[in-house]
PDB file of C-alpha atoms in Angstrom:
ATOM      1  CA  MET S   1     -64.258  85.081-196.544  1.00  0.00           C
ATOM      2  CA  LYS S   2     -67.707  84.225-198.181  1.00  0.00           C
ATOM      3  CA  SER S   3     -69.445  82.704-195.109  1.00  0.00           C
ATOM      4  CA  PHE S   4     -68.816  82.077-191.460  1.00  0.00           C
ATOM      5  CA  ILE S   5     -70.313  78.953-189.899  1.00  0.00           C
ATOM      6  CA  ASN S   6     -67.485  77.002-188.404  1.00  0.00           C
ATOM      7  CA  VAL S   7     -64.023  77.472-186.925  1.00  0.00           C
ATOM      8  CA  GLU S   8     -62.349  76.696-190.161  1.00  0.00           C
ATOM      9  CA  ASP S   9     -63.926  79.648-191.894  1.00  0.00           C
ATOM     10  CA  ILE S  10     -61.948  82.145-189.896  1.00  0.00           C
ATOM     11  CA  GLY S  11     -58.465  80.728-190.920  1.00  0.00           C
ATOM     12  CA  PRO S  12     -55.553  80.718-188.573  1.00  0.00           C
ATOM     13  CA  LEU S  13     -56.649  81.428-185.127  1.00  0.00           C
ATOM     14  CA  GLU S  14     -53.636  83.385-184.043  1.00  0.00           C
ATOM     15  CA  LYS S  15     -54.185  85.784-186.997  1.00  0.00           C
ATOM     16  CA  ALA S  16     -57.915  86.188-186.112  1.00  0.00           C
ATOM     17  CA  LEU S  17     -56.933  86.874-182.516  1.00  0.00           C
ATOM     18  CA  ALA S  18     -54.418  89.540-183.387  1.00  0.00           C
ATOM     19  CA  GLU S  19     -57.041  91.142-185.703  1.00  0.00           C
ATOM     20  CA  ALA S  20     -59.516  91.150-182.872  1.00  0.00           C
ATOM     21  CA  GLN S  21     -57.047  92.895-180.669  1.00  0.00           C
ATOM     22  CA  GLU S  22     -56.316  95.387-183.411  1.00  0.00           C
ATOM     23  CA  ILE S  23     -59.995  96.055-183.894  1.00  0.00           C
ATOM     24  CA  LYS S  24     -60.537  96.398-180.131  1.00  0.00           C
ATOM     25  CA  SER S  25     -57.899  99.053-179.811  1.00  0.00           C
ATOM     26  CA  ASP S  26     -59.696 101.035-182.701  1.00  0.00           C
ATOM     27  CA  ARG S  27     -63.223  99.852-183.494  1.00  0.00           C
ATOM     28  CA  PHE S  28     -63.567 102.337-186.288  1.00  0.00           C
ATOM     29  CA  LYS S  29     -60.386 102.019-188.172  1.00  0.00           C
ATOM     30  CA  TYR S  30     -61.951 100.213-191.011  1.00  0.00           C
ATOM     31  CA  GLN S  31     -64.968 102.338-191.369  1.00  0.00           C
ATOM     32  CA  HIS S  32     -64.346 102.869-194.984  1.00  0.00           C
ATOM     33  CA  LEU S  33     -64.972  99.242-195.901  1.00  0.00           C
ATOM     34  CA  GLY S  34     -68.496  99.346-195.073  1.00  0.00           C
ATOM     35  CA  LYS S  35     -69.438 102.567-196.705  1.00  0.00           C
ATOM     36  CA  ASN S  36     -72.614 102.279-198.905  1.00  0.00           C
ATOM     37  CA  LYS S  37     -72.843  98.427-197.878  1.00  0.00           C
ATOM     38  CA  THR S  38     -75.773  97.091-196.073  1.00  0.00           C
ATOM     39  CA  LEU S  39     -76.068  94.242-193.662  1.00  0.00           C
ATOM     40  CA  MET S  40     -79.524  92.490-193.257  1.00  0.00           C
ATOM     41  CA  MET S  41     -79.906  90.697-190.023  1.00  0.00           C
ATOM     42  CA  ILE S  42     -82.627  87.964-190.140  1.00  0.00           C
ATOM     43  CA  PHE S  43     -83.909  86.885-186.750  1.00  0.00           C
ATOM     44  CA  PHE S  44     -86.098  83.752-186.441  1.00  0.00           C
ATOM     45  CA  ASN S  45     -85.746  83.718-182.679  1.00  0.00           C
ATOM     46  CA  ASN S  46     -85.242  86.333-179.839  1.00  0.00           C
ATOM     47  CA  SER S  47     -81.761  87.876-179.228  1.00  0.00           C
ATOM     48  CA  LEU S  48     -80.216  90.496-177.055  1.00  0.00           C
ATOM     49  CA  ARG S  49     -76.347  90.278-177.405  1.00  0.00           C
ATOM     50  CA  THR S  50     -76.451  88.985-180.803  1.00  0.00           C
ATOM     51  CA  ARG S  51     -78.621  91.590-182.158  1.00  0.00           C
ATOM     52  CA  LEU S  52     -76.969  94.502-180.385  1.00  0.00           C
ATOM     53  CA  SER S  53     -73.321  93.346-181.015  1.00  0.00           C
ATOM     54  CA  THR S  54     -73.832  92.460-184.654  1.00  0.00           C
ATOM     55  CA  GLN S  55     -75.432  95.764-185.289  1.00  0.00           C
ATOM     56  CA  LYS S  56     -72.893  97.772-183.484  1.00  0.00           C
ATOM     57  CA  ALA S  57     -70.138  95.896-185.060  1.00  0.00           C
ATOM     58  CA  ALA S  58     -71.697  96.703-188.464  1.00  0.00           C
ATOM     59  CA  MET S  59     -72.064 100.304-187.591  1.00  0.00           C
ATOM     60  CA  ASN S  60     -68.327 100.517-186.426  1.00  0.00           C
ATOM     61  CA  LEU S  61     -67.543  99.331-189.793  1.00  0.00           C
ATOM     62  CA  GLY S  62     -69.557 102.063-191.535  1.00  0.00           C
ATOM     63  CA  MET S  63     -72.500  99.919-192.827  1.00  0.00           C
ATOM     64  CA  ASN S  64     -75.983 100.414-193.004  1.00  0.00           C
ATOM     65  CA  VAL S  65     -78.244  97.754-191.149  1.00  0.00           C
ATOM     66  CA  ILE S  66     -81.561  96.420-191.804  1.00  0.00           C
ATOM     67  CA  VAL S  67     -82.953  94.186-189.013  1.00  0.00           C
ATOM     68  CA  LEU S  68     -85.893  91.826-189.690  1.00  0.00           C
ATOM     69  CA  ASP S  69     -87.585  89.955-186.936  1.00  0.00           C
ATOM     70  CA  VAL S  70     -89.637  87.191-188.992  1.00  0.00           C
ATOM     71  CA  ASN S  71     -91.742  86.388-186.186  1.00  0.00           C
ATOM     72  CA  ALA S  72     -92.917  90.181-185.709  1.00  0.00           C
ATOM     73  CA  GLY S  73     -92.375  92.130-188.762  1.00  0.00           C
ATOM     74  CA  ALA S  74     -92.910  89.943-191.624  1.00  0.00           C
ATOM     75  CA  TRP S  75     -95.310  87.227-193.339  1.00  0.00           C
ATOM     76  CA  LYS S  76     -95.114  83.888-191.649  1.00  0.00           C
ATOM     77  CA  LEU S  77     -92.734  81.883-193.753  1.00  0.00           C
ATOM     78  CA  GLU S  78     -92.878  78.291-194.957  1.00  0.00           C
ATOM     79  CA  THR S  79     -89.614  76.372-194.831  1.00  0.00           C
ATOM     80  CA  GLU S  80     -90.598  72.934-196.192  1.00  0.00           C
ATOM     81  CA  ARG S  81     -90.889  72.051-200.034  1.00  0.00           C
ATOM     82  CA  GLY S  82     -93.896  70.016-201.377  1.00  0.00           C
ATOM     83  CA  VAL S  83     -96.435  71.459-198.925  1.00  0.00           C
ATOM     84  CA  ILE S  84     -99.925  72.974-199.608  1.00  0.00           C
ATOM     85  CA  MET S  85     -99.679  76.302-198.259  1.00  0.00           C
ATOM     86  CA  ASP S  86    -103.459  76.463-196.941  1.00  0.00           C
ATOM     87  CA  GLY S  87    -102.354  77.427-193.397  1.00  0.00           C
ATOM     88  CA  ASP S  88    -101.184  80.552-191.601  1.00  0.00           C
ATOM     89  CA  LYS S  89     -97.798  80.688-193.650  1.00  0.00           C
ATOM     90  CA  SER S  90     -98.196  83.212-196.481  1.00  0.00           C
ATOM     91  CA  GLU S  91     -94.919  83.211-198.028  1.00  0.00           C
ATOM     92  CA  HIS S  92     -92.194  80.547-198.885  1.00  0.00           C
ATOM     93  CA  LEU S  93     -88.750  81.034-197.739  1.00  0.00           C
ATOM     94  CA  LEU S  94     -87.592  80.014-201.228  1.00  0.00           C
ATOM     95  CA  GLU S  95     -89.148  83.420-202.684  1.00  0.00           C
ATOM     96  CA  ALA S  96     -88.393  85.493-199.588  1.00  0.00           C
ATOM     97  CA  ILE S  97     -84.630  84.710-199.500  1.00  0.00           C
ATOM     98  CA  PRO S  98     -83.692  86.056-202.954  1.00  0.00           C
ATOM     99  CA  VAL S  99     -85.937  89.110-202.227  1.00  0.00           C
ATOM    100  CA  MET S 100     -83.977  89.824-199.222  1.00  0.00           C
ATOM    101  CA  GLY S 101     -80.594  89.302-201.034  1.00  0.00           C
ATOM    102  CA  CYS S 102     -81.730  92.160-203.351  1.00  0.00           C
ATOM    103  CA  TYR S 103     -81.664  94.656-200.569  1.00  0.00           C
ATOM    104  CA  CYS S 104     -78.378  93.983-198.802  1.00  0.00           C
ATOM    105  CA  ASP S 105     -74.558  93.027-199.342  1.00  0.00           C
ATOM    106  CA  MET S 106     -74.416  90.347-196.772  1.00  0.00           C
ATOM    107  CA  ILE S 107     -76.700  88.322-194.496  1.00  0.00           C
ATOM    108  CA  GLY S 108     -76.697  87.273-190.817  1.00  0.00           C
ATOM    109  CA  VAL S 109     -79.150  84.605-190.007  1.00  0.00           C
ATOM    110  CA  ARG S 110     -80.471  83.486-186.536  1.00  0.00           C
ATOM    111  CA  SER S 111     -82.429  80.218-186.460  1.00  0.00           C
ATOM    112  CA  PHE S 112     -82.850  77.902-183.493  1.00  0.00           C
ATOM    113  CA  ALA S 113     -83.252  74.138-183.470  1.00  0.00           C
ATOM    114  CA  GLY S 114     -86.666  72.734-183.260  1.00  0.00           C
ATOM    115  CA  LEU S 115     -85.470  69.989-181.199  1.00  0.00           C
ATOM    116  CA  THR S 116     -87.867  67.437-182.487  1.00  0.00           C
ATOM    117  CA  ASP S 117     -86.138  66.216-185.578  1.00  0.00           C
ATOM    118  CA  ARG S 118     -82.496  65.660-185.203  1.00  0.00           C
ATOM    119  CA  GLU S 119     -81.859  64.984-188.924  1.00  0.00           C
ATOM    120  CA  TYR S 120     -83.652  68.211-189.978  1.00  0.00           C
ATOM    121  CA  ASP S 121     -81.793  70.314-187.241  1.00  0.00           C
ATOM    122  CA  TYR S 122     -78.361  68.864-188.043  1.00  0.00           C
ATOM    123  CA  ALA S 123     -78.780  69.302-191.595  1.00  0.00           C
ATOM    124  CA  GLU S 124     -79.051  73.009-191.050  1.00  0.00           C
ATOM    125  CA  THR S 125     -81.852  73.438-193.415  1.00  0.00           C
ATOM    126  CA  VAL S 126     -82.782  77.039-192.890  1.00  0.00           C
ATOM    127  CA  LEU S 127     -79.256  78.219-192.896  1.00  0.00           C
ATOM    128  CA  ASN S 128     -78.260  76.409-195.963  1.00  0.00           C
ATOM    129  CA  GLN S 129     -81.296  77.753-197.861  1.00  0.00           C
ATOM    130  CA  PHE S 130     -79.862  81.272-197.287  1.00  0.00           C
ATOM    131  CA  ILE S 131     -76.594  80.269-198.398  1.00  0.00           C
ATOM    132  CA  LYS S 132     -77.893  78.738-201.677  1.00  0.00           C
ATOM    133  CA  TYR S 133     -80.488  81.212-202.616  1.00  0.00           C
ATOM    134  CA  SER S 134     -79.633  84.489-201.438  1.00  0.00           C
ATOM    135  CA  GLY S 135     -76.665  85.082-203.802  1.00  0.00           C
ATOM    136  CA  LYS S 136     -74.857  86.915-200.843  1.00  0.00           C
ATOM    137  CA  PRO S 137     -72.403  86.166-198.207  1.00  0.00           C
ATOM    138  CA  VAL S 138     -74.192  84.665-195.098  1.00  0.00           C
ATOM    139  CA  PHE S 139     -72.829  84.366-191.509  1.00  0.00           C
ATOM    140  CA  ALA S 140     -74.244  82.498-188.750  1.00  0.00           C
ATOM    141  CA  MET S 141     -75.838  84.493-185.642  1.00  0.00           C
ATOM    142  CA  GLU S 142     -76.717  81.210-184.172  1.00  0.00           C
ATOM    143  CA  THR S 143     -78.217  78.127-186.071  1.00  0.00           C
ATOM    144  CA  ALA S 144     -79.726  74.908-185.061  1.00  0.00           C
ATOM    145  CA  THR S 145     -76.309  73.421-184.295  1.00  0.00           C
ATOM    146  CA  VAL S 146     -73.727  76.164-184.005  1.00  0.00           C
ATOM    147  CA  HIS S 147     -73.060  79.694-182.608  1.00  0.00           C
ATOM    148  CA  PRO S 148     -69.556  80.688-183.996  1.00  0.00           C
ATOM    149  CA  LEU S 149     -69.767  84.300-183.139  1.00  0.00           C
ATOM    150  CA  GLN S 150     -70.210  83.391-179.437  1.00  0.00           C
ATOM    151  CA  ALA S 151     -67.547  80.806-179.521  1.00  0.00           C
ATOM    152  CA  PHE S 152     -64.954  83.269-181.266  1.00  0.00           C
ATOM    153  CA  ALA S 153     -65.940  85.763-178.561  1.00  0.00           C
ATOM    154  CA  ASP S 154     -65.024  83.035-175.917  1.00  0.00           C
ATOM    155  CA  LEU S 155     -61.714  82.352-177.296  1.00  0.00           C
ATOM    156  CA  ILE S 156     -60.841  86.157-177.279  1.00  0.00           C
ATOM    157  CA  THR S 157     -61.926  86.390-173.663  1.00  0.00           C
ATOM    158  CA  ILE S 158     -59.855  83.246-172.763  1.00  0.00           C
ATOM    159  CA  GLU S 159     -56.797  84.669-174.502  1.00  0.00           C
ATOM    160  CA  GLU S 160     -57.206  88.016-172.443  1.00  0.00           C
ATOM    161  CA  TYR S 161     -57.549  86.334-169.013  1.00  0.00           C
ATOM    162  CA  LYS S 162     -55.326  83.347-169.274  1.00  0.00           C
ATOM    163  CA  THR S 163     -52.431  83.203-166.737  1.00  0.00           C
ATOM    164  CA  VAL S 164     -50.684  80.248-168.212  1.00  0.00           C
ATOM    165  CA  LYS S 165     -49.758  79.378-171.868  1.00  0.00           C
ATOM    166  CA  ARG S 166     -51.967  76.488-172.230  1.00  0.00           C
ATOM    167  CA  PRO S 167     -54.994  76.696-169.750  1.00  0.00           C
ATOM    168  CA  LYS S 168     -57.220  74.016-168.790  1.00  0.00           C
ATOM    169  CA  VAL S 169     -60.850  74.854-170.099  1.00  0.00           C
ATOM    170  CA  VAL S 170     -63.672  72.916-168.957  1.00  0.00           C
ATOM    171  CA  LEU S 171     -67.245  72.829-170.450  1.00  0.00           C
ATOM    172  CA  THR S 172     -69.661  71.679-167.943  1.00  0.00           C
ATOM    173  CA  TRP S 173     -73.442  70.774-168.470  1.00  0.00           C
ATOM    174  CA  ALA S 174     -75.581  72.319-165.849  1.00  0.00           C
ATOM    175  CA  PRO S 175     -79.432  71.923-165.242  1.00  0.00           C
ATOM    176  CA  HIS S 176     -82.081  73.836-166.731  1.00  0.00           C
ATOM    177  CA  CYS S 177     -85.959  74.046-166.654  1.00  0.00           C
ATOM    178  CA  ARG S 178     -86.279  74.192-170.391  1.00  0.00           C
ATOM    179  CA  ALA S 179     -84.938  72.159-173.415  1.00  0.00           C
ATOM    180  CA  LEU S 180     -82.129  74.109-174.917  1.00  0.00           C
ATOM    181  CA  PRO S 181     -80.284  73.663-178.214  1.00  0.00           C
ATOM    182  CA  GLN S 182     -76.668  72.345-178.279  1.00  0.00           C
ATOM    183  CA  ALA S 183     -75.604  75.205-180.541  1.00  0.00           C
ATOM    184  CA  VAL S 184     -73.487  76.905-178.068  1.00  0.00           C
ATOM    185  CA  PRO S 185     -71.686  73.907-176.481  1.00  0.00           C
ATOM    186  CA  ASN S 186     -71.088  72.538-180.115  1.00  0.00           C
ATOM    187  CA  SER S 187     -69.311  75.692-181.224  1.00  0.00           C
ATOM    188  CA  PHE S 188     -67.467  76.049-177.996  1.00  0.00           C
ATOM    189  CA  ALA S 189     -66.078  72.559-178.236  1.00  0.00           C
ATOM    190  CA  GLN S 190     -65.262  73.134-181.967  1.00  0.00           C
ATOM    191  CA  TRP S 191     -63.251  76.186-181.120  1.00  0.00           C
ATOM    192  CA  MET S 192     -61.476  74.805-178.206  1.00  0.00           C
ATOM    193  CA  ASN S 193     -60.402  71.955-180.201  1.00  0.00           C
ATOM    194  CA  ALA S 194     -58.803  74.318-182.541  1.00  0.00           C
ATOM    195  CA  ALA S 195     -57.091  76.396-179.907  1.00  0.00           C
ATOM    196  CA  ASP S 196     -54.185  75.470-177.766  1.00  0.00           C
ATOM    197  CA  VAL S 197     -55.913  74.593-174.665  1.00  0.00           C
ATOM    198  CA  ASP S 198     -56.278  71.554-172.528  1.00  0.00           C
ATOM    199  CA  PHE S 199     -60.112  71.033-173.125  1.00  0.00           C
ATOM    200  CA  VAL S 200     -62.368  68.853-170.998  1.00  0.00           C
ATOM    201  CA  ILE S 201     -66.119  68.242-171.423  1.00  0.00           C
ATOM    202  CA  THR S 202     -68.099  67.092-168.417  1.00  0.00           C
ATOM    203  CA  GLN S 203     -71.697  66.004-168.542  1.00  0.00           C
ATOM    204  CA  PRO S 204     -74.133  63.372-167.234  1.00  0.00           C
ATOM    205  CA  GLU S 205     -74.043  60.004-169.148  1.00  0.00           C
ATOM    206  CA  GLY S 206     -76.413  60.259-172.103  1.00  0.00           C
ATOM    207  CA  TYR S 207     -75.694  63.902-172.756  1.00  0.00           C
ATOM    208  CA  GLU S 208     -72.819  63.301-175.045  1.00  0.00           C
ATOM    209  CA  LEU S 209     -72.323  65.933-177.825  1.00  0.00           C
ATOM    210  CA  ASP S 210     -72.160  65.036-181.339  1.00  0.00           C
ATOM    211  CA  PRO S 211     -68.624  63.512-181.943  1.00  0.00           C
ATOM    212  CA  LYS S 212     -67.950  65.979-184.836  1.00  0.00           C
ATOM    213  CA  PHE S 213     -67.968  68.743-182.349  1.00  0.00           C
ATOM    214  CA  VAL S 214     -66.432  66.885-179.451  1.00  0.00           C
ATOM    215  CA  GLY S 215     -63.302  66.200-181.564  1.00  0.00           C
ATOM    216  CA  ASN S 216     -60.326  65.357-179.255  1.00  0.00           C
ATOM    217  CA  ALA S 217     -61.748  66.740-176.086  1.00  0.00           C
ATOM    218  CA  ARG S 218     -61.456  64.624-173.004  1.00  0.00           C
ATOM    219  CA  ILE S 219     -64.769  63.438-171.641  1.00  0.00           C
ATOM    220  CA  GLU S 220     -65.141  63.197-167.907  1.00  0.00           C
ATOM    221  CA  TYR S 221     -68.421  62.174-166.317  1.00  0.00           C
ATOM    222  CA  ASN S 222     -67.204  63.083-162.843  1.00  0.00           C
ATOM    223  CA  GLN S 223     -67.704  66.836-162.387  1.00  0.00           C
ATOM    224  CA  LYS S 224     -65.382  67.292-159.564  1.00  0.00           C
ATOM    225  CA  LYS S 225     -62.621  65.455-161.362  1.00  0.00           C
ATOM    226  CA  ALA S 226     -63.194  67.533-164.456  1.00  0.00           C
ATOM    227  CA  PHE S 227     -63.056  70.789-162.525  1.00  0.00           C
ATOM    228  CA  GLU S 228     -59.811  70.103-160.678  1.00  0.00           C
ATOM    229  CA  GLY S 229     -56.903  72.487-161.721  1.00  0.00           C
ATOM    230  CA  ALA S 230     -59.227  74.298-164.180  1.00  0.00           C
ATOM    231  CA  ASP S 231     -58.346  77.852-165.279  1.00  0.00           C
ATOM    232  CA  PHE S 232     -61.668  78.436-167.031  1.00  0.00           C
ATOM    233  CA  ILE S 233     -65.219  77.013-166.347  1.00  0.00           C
ATOM    234  CA  TYR S 234     -67.736  77.393-169.002  1.00  0.00           C
ATOM    235  CA  ALA S 235     -71.131  76.309-167.766  1.00  0.00           C
ATOM    236  CA  LYS S 236     -73.807  75.742-170.258  1.00  0.00           C
ATOM    237  CA  ASN S 237     -77.141  73.464-170.382  1.00  0.00           C
ATOM    238  CA  TRP S 238     -77.906  71.626-173.437  1.00  0.00           C
ATOM    239  CA  SER S 239     -80.863  69.301-174.003  1.00  0.00           C
ATOM    240  CA  ASN S 240     -80.128  65.750-174.825  1.00  0.00           C
ATOM    241  CA  PRO S 241     -78.190  65.590-178.290  1.00  0.00           C
ATOM    242  CA  GLY S 242     -79.715  62.025-179.033  1.00  0.00           C
ATOM    243  CA  VAL S 243     -76.241  60.643-179.757  1.00  0.00           C
ATOM    244  CA  THR S 244     -76.545  57.481-177.643  1.00  0.00           C
ATOM    245  CA  ASN S 245     -80.299  57.390-177.779  1.00  0.00           C
ATOM    246  CA  PRO S 246     -82.020  59.019-180.884  1.00  0.00           C
ATOM    247  CA  ALA S 247     -85.373  59.060-179.248  1.00  0.00           C
ATOM    248  CA  ASP S 248     -83.997  61.303-176.567  1.00  0.00           C
ATOM    249  CA  TYR S 249     -83.118  64.143-178.918  1.00  0.00           C
ATOM    250  CA  GLY S 250     -84.107  67.446-177.545  1.00  0.00           C
ATOM    251  CA  LYS S 251     -85.462  66.213-174.304  1.00  0.00           C
ATOM    252  CA  ILE S 252     -84.557  66.864-170.852  1.00  0.00           C
ATOM    253  CA  THR S 253     -83.410  63.568-169.431  1.00  0.00           C
ATOM    254  CA  SER S 254     -81.562  64.924-166.421  1.00  0.00           C
ATOM    255  CA  LYS S 255     -82.477  67.770-163.810  1.00  0.00           C
ATOM    256  CA  ASP S 256     -79.518  66.830-161.490  1.00  0.00           C
ATOM    257  CA  MET S 257     -79.057  70.093-159.455  1.00  0.00           C
ATOM    258  CA  SER S 258     -75.671  68.839-158.181  1.00  0.00           C
ATOM    259  CA  TRP S 259     -74.293  70.019-161.367  1.00  0.00           C
ATOM    260  CA  THR S 260     -75.187  73.517-160.649  1.00  0.00           C
ATOM    261  CA  VAL S 261     -72.048  75.622-160.506  1.00  0.00           C
ATOM    262  CA  ASP S 262     -71.446  77.099-156.914  1.00  0.00           C
ATOM    263  CA  THR S 263     -68.753  78.133-154.680  1.00  0.00           C
ATOM    264  CA  GLU S 264     -67.734  74.510-153.636  1.00  0.00           C
ATOM    265  CA  HIS S 265     -67.601  73.563-157.372  1.00  0.00           C
ATOM    266  CA  MET S 266     -65.185  76.634-158.133  1.00  0.00           C
ATOM    267  CA  SER S 267     -63.186  75.623-155.154  1.00  0.00           C
ATOM    268  CA  TRP S 268     -61.942  72.584-157.024  1.00  0.00           C
ATOM    269  CA  THR S 269     -60.302  74.896-159.785  1.00  0.00           C
ATOM    270  CA  ASN S 270     -57.227  76.576-159.946  1.00  0.00           C
ATOM    271  CA  ASN S 271     -58.722  79.894-158.999  1.00  0.00           C
ATOM    272  CA  GLY S 272     -60.706  79.390-162.223  1.00  0.00           C
ATOM    273  CA  LYS S 273     -62.615  82.171-164.105  1.00  0.00           C
ATOM    274  CA  PHE S 274     -66.356  81.438-164.690  1.00  0.00           C
ATOM    275  CA  MET S 275     -67.819  81.948-168.117  1.00  0.00           C
ATOM    276  CA  HIS S 276     -71.393  81.665-169.693  1.00  0.00           C
ATOM    277  CA  CYS S 277     -72.734  83.050-172.893  1.00  0.00           C
ATOM    278  CA  LEU S 278     -75.881  84.561-171.178  1.00  0.00           C
ATOM    279  CA  PRO S 279     -78.725  84.918-170.701  1.00  0.00           C
ATOM    280  CA  VAL S 280     -78.230  82.632-167.548  1.00  0.00           C
ATOM    281  CA  ARG S 281     -80.825  81.220-165.113  1.00  0.00           C
ATOM    282  CA  ARG S 282     -79.463  81.816-161.569  1.00  0.00           C
ATOM    283  CA  GLY S 283     -79.846  78.972-159.190  1.00  0.00           C
ATOM    284  CA  LEU S 284     -79.965  76.451-162.116  1.00  0.00           C
ATOM    285  CA  ILE S 285     -76.815  77.057-164.052  1.00  0.00           C
ATOM    286  CA  VAL S 286     -74.822  78.941-161.350  1.00  0.00           C
ATOM    287  CA  THR S 287     -75.522  80.656-157.984  1.00  0.00           C
ATOM    288  CA  ASP S 288     -75.468  84.205-157.263  1.00  0.00           C
ATOM    289  CA  ASP S 289     -72.177  84.250-155.313  1.00  0.00           C
ATOM    290  CA  VAL S 290     -70.314  82.723-158.368  1.00  0.00           C
ATOM    291  CA  ILE S 291     -71.552  84.729-161.049  1.00  0.00           C
ATOM    292  CA  GLU S 292     -71.206  87.981-159.041  1.00  0.00           C
ATOM    293  CA  SER S 293     -67.588  87.001-157.927  1.00  0.00           C
ATOM    294  CA  ALA S 294     -64.521  88.492-158.962  1.00  0.00           C
ATOM    295  CA  ASN S 295     -63.772  85.631-161.115  1.00  0.00           C
ATOM    296  CA  SER S 296     -66.929  85.914-163.136  1.00  0.00           C
ATOM    297  CA  ILE S 297     -65.802  87.235-166.664  1.00  0.00           C
ATOM    298  CA  VAL S 298     -69.379  86.908-168.134  1.00  0.00           C
ATOM    299  CA  ILE S 299     -69.741  90.649-168.794  1.00  0.00           C
ATOM    300  CA  PRO S 300     -66.312  90.972-170.730  1.00  0.00           C
ATOM    301  CA  GLU S 301     -67.262  87.924-172.554  1.00  0.00           C
ATOM    302  CA  ALA S 302     -70.417  89.509-173.593  1.00  0.00           C
ATOM    303  CA  ALA S 303     -68.615  92.731-174.677  1.00  0.00           C
ATOM    304  CA  ASN S 304     -66.301  90.776-176.889  1.00  0.00           C
ATOM    305  CA  ARG S 305     -69.208  89.570-179.004  1.00  0.00           C
ATOM    306  CA  GLU S 306     -68.915  93.163-180.646  1.00  0.00           C
ATOM    307  CA  ILE S 307     -65.240  92.371-181.401  1.00  0.00           C
ATOM    308  CA  SER S 308     -65.695  88.889-182.779  1.00  0.00           C
ATOM    309  CA  CYS S 309     -68.449  90.041-185.063  1.00  0.00           C
ATOM    310  CA  SER S 310     -66.404  92.989-186.396  1.00  0.00           C
ATOM    311  CA  VAL S 311     -63.480  90.643-187.283  1.00  0.00           C
ATOM    312  CA  VAL S 312     -66.109  88.514-189.234  1.00  0.00           C
ATOM    313  CA  ILE S 313     -67.816  91.326-191.110  1.00  0.00           C
ATOM    314  CA  LYS S 314     -64.635  92.943-191.832  1.00  0.00           C
ATOM    315  CA  ARG S 315     -63.403  89.786-193.478  1.00  0.00           C
ATOM    316  CA  ILE S 316     -66.443  89.420-195.544  1.00  0.00           C
ATOM    317  CA  LEU S 317     -66.425  93.116-196.655  1.00  0.00           C
ATOM    318  CA  GLU S 318     -62.725  92.575-197.702  1.00  0.00           C
ATOM    319  CA  ALA S 319     -64.005  89.566-199.942  1.00  0.00           C
ATOM    320  CA  LEU S 320     -66.770  91.529-201.589  1.00  0.00           C
TER     321      LEU S 320
END
């Protein structure tokens, strides 16, 4: 595996899930693969779980790790071509990227959507520059449109907690005070479509995700109807994807608090498990009683980030 961005990059899901369980049972089994190899992690945005889990996974596999926070420990980087660099940006990404590639064996990139230019965001401009110019394998630690390490961890968690062969999994929009990217719901939809689950997406009208990620998911605008009989509820806010109205891209066009997941919402499910990628805004996305309940699996879900990343890094190391 030379890059990891979308679900198809991981290959057959059954094999990837089996590999995840193998690694979970012995996290240091493949330490020899990373000996004298270096992972460089590039952060254009803040991180907690992604930074910690990715660094831990790489160390489990015997790697050296370099972490670069672009906003705190580097020159400000220009990403656009054809500009006169007479502002506060001292270095162009097109020089910085190949330099970074000189110091490592693989690169993880985290770069969020700007949420002002849909075409720019969905072209994955920053990520693709790393793929093109670094000369090294690149994996996504969340980008403008996808977060595959999170979605893979979500699938591992669902496999561990499901009580029926083909569970009903619901991705539900929930309100938020800030405009958030669509990366997590995009990847979750992509991975659930590839898995053997009954997958439903519920959101207010106008918040439809990009069709290439929605795939064959059933869309239900009635949240209660969507929740009925669900085995897993995955709550996540996303700003308007601009699919039905491009002018709305990145905007908050609904703050409907009736979509907040509370005890009544969960009572509509089949004793459903509650999931969220974290961090979560309590009282907006979910109430205290739900996220603190026995059916909340957000902590095991977060712990599985180490496992999903271990599989990805292992696959890349094997291909070096």
